[in-house]
mmCIF file of C-alpha atoms in Angstrom:
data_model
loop_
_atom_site.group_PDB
_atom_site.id
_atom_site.type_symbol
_atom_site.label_atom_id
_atom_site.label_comp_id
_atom_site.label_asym_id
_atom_site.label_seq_id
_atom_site.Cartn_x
_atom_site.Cartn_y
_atom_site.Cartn_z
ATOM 1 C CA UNK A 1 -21.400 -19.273 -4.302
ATOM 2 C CA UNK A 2 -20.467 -16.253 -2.345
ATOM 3 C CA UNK A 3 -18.553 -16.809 1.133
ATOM 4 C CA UNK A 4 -17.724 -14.684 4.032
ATOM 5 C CA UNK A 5 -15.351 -15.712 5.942
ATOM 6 C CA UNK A 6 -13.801 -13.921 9.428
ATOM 7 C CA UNK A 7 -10.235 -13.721 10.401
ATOM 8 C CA UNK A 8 -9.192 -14.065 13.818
ATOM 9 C CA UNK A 9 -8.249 -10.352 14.096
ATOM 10 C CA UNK A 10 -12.169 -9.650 12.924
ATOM 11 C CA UNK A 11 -11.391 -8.523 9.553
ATOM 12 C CA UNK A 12 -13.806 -10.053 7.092
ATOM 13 C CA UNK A 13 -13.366 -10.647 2.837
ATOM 14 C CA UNK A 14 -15.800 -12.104 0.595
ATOM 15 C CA UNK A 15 -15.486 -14.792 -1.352
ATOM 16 C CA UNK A 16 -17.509 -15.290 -4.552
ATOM 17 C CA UNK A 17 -16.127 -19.200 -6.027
ATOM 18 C CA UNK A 18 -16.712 -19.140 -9.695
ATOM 19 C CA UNK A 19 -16.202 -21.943 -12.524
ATOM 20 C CA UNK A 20 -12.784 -22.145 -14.194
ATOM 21 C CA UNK A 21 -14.147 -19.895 -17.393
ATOM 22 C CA UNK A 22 -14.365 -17.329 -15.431
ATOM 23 C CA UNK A 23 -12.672 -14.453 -17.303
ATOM 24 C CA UNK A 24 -12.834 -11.906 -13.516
ATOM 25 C CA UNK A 25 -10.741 -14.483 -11.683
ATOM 26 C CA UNK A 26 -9.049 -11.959 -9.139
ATOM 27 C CA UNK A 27 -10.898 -8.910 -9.543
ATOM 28 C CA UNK A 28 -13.364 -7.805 -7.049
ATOM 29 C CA UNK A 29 -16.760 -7.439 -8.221
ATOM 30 C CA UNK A 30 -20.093 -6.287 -5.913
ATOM 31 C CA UNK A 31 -17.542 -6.432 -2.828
ATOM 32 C CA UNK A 32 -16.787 -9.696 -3.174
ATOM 33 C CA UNK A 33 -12.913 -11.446 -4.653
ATOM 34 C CA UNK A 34 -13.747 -13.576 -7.567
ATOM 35 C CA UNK A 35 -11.967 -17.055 -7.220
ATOM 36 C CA UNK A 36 -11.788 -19.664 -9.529
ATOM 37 C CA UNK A 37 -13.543 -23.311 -7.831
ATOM 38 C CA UNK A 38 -9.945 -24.481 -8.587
ATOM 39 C CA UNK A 39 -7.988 -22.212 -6.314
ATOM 40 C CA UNK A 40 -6.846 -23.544 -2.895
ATOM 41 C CA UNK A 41 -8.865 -21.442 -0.928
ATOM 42 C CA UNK A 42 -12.180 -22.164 -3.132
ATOM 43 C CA UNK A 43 -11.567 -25.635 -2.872
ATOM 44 C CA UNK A 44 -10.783 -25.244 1.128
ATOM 45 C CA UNK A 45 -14.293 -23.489 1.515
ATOM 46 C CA UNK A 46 -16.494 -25.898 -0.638
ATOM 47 C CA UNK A 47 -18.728 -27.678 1.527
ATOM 48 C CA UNK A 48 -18.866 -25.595 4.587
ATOM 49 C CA UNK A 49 -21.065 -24.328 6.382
ATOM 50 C CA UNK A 50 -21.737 -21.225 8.390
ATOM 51 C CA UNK A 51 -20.061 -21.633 11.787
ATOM 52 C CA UNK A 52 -17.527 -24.365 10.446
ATOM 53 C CA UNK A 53 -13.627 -23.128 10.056
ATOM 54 C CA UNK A 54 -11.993 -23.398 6.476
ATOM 55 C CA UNK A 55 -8.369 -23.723 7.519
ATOM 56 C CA UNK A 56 -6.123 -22.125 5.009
ATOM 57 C CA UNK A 57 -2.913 -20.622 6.178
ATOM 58 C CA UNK A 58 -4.677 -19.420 9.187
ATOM 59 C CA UNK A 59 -8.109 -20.596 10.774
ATOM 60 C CA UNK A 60 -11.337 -18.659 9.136
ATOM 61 C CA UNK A 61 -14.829 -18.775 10.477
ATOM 62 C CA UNK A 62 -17.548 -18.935 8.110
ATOM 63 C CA UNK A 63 -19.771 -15.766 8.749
ATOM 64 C CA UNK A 64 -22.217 -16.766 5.294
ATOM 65 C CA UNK A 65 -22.776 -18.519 2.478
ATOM 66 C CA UNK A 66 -25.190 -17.538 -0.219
ATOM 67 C CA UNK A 67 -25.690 -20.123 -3.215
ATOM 68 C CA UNK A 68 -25.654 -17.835 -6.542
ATOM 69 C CA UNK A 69 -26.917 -20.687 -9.210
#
């Protein structure tokens, strides 16, 4: 899935969660941070919703969420 999630301070990052095999784990690939479904913050967005807040080391809104399957 690919996630975009909104700071406080506006600044936005996408997400884009991806199983453990996956060999980009970190790199940033069509604007969006790969991160493994494992990682604290993938785990912290799974099952959210735009609108909901994914709390991880600071409050994030949800802007989108786009299932890639």
């Amino acid at each position: 899935s690919r996630v975009t999630l909104c700071a406080a301070n506006g600044k936005e990052t996408t997400y884009f969660i991806a199983g453990d095999w996956a060999s980009r784990t970190g790199e940033v690939v069509d604007d969006a941070l790969v991160v493994s479904a494992k990682a604290p913050i993938a785990r912290a967005m799974i099952g959210k919703r735009v609108g909901e807040t994914v709390y991880f080391r600071a409050d994030l809104k949800v802007l989108s969420v786009e299932s890639r399957l």
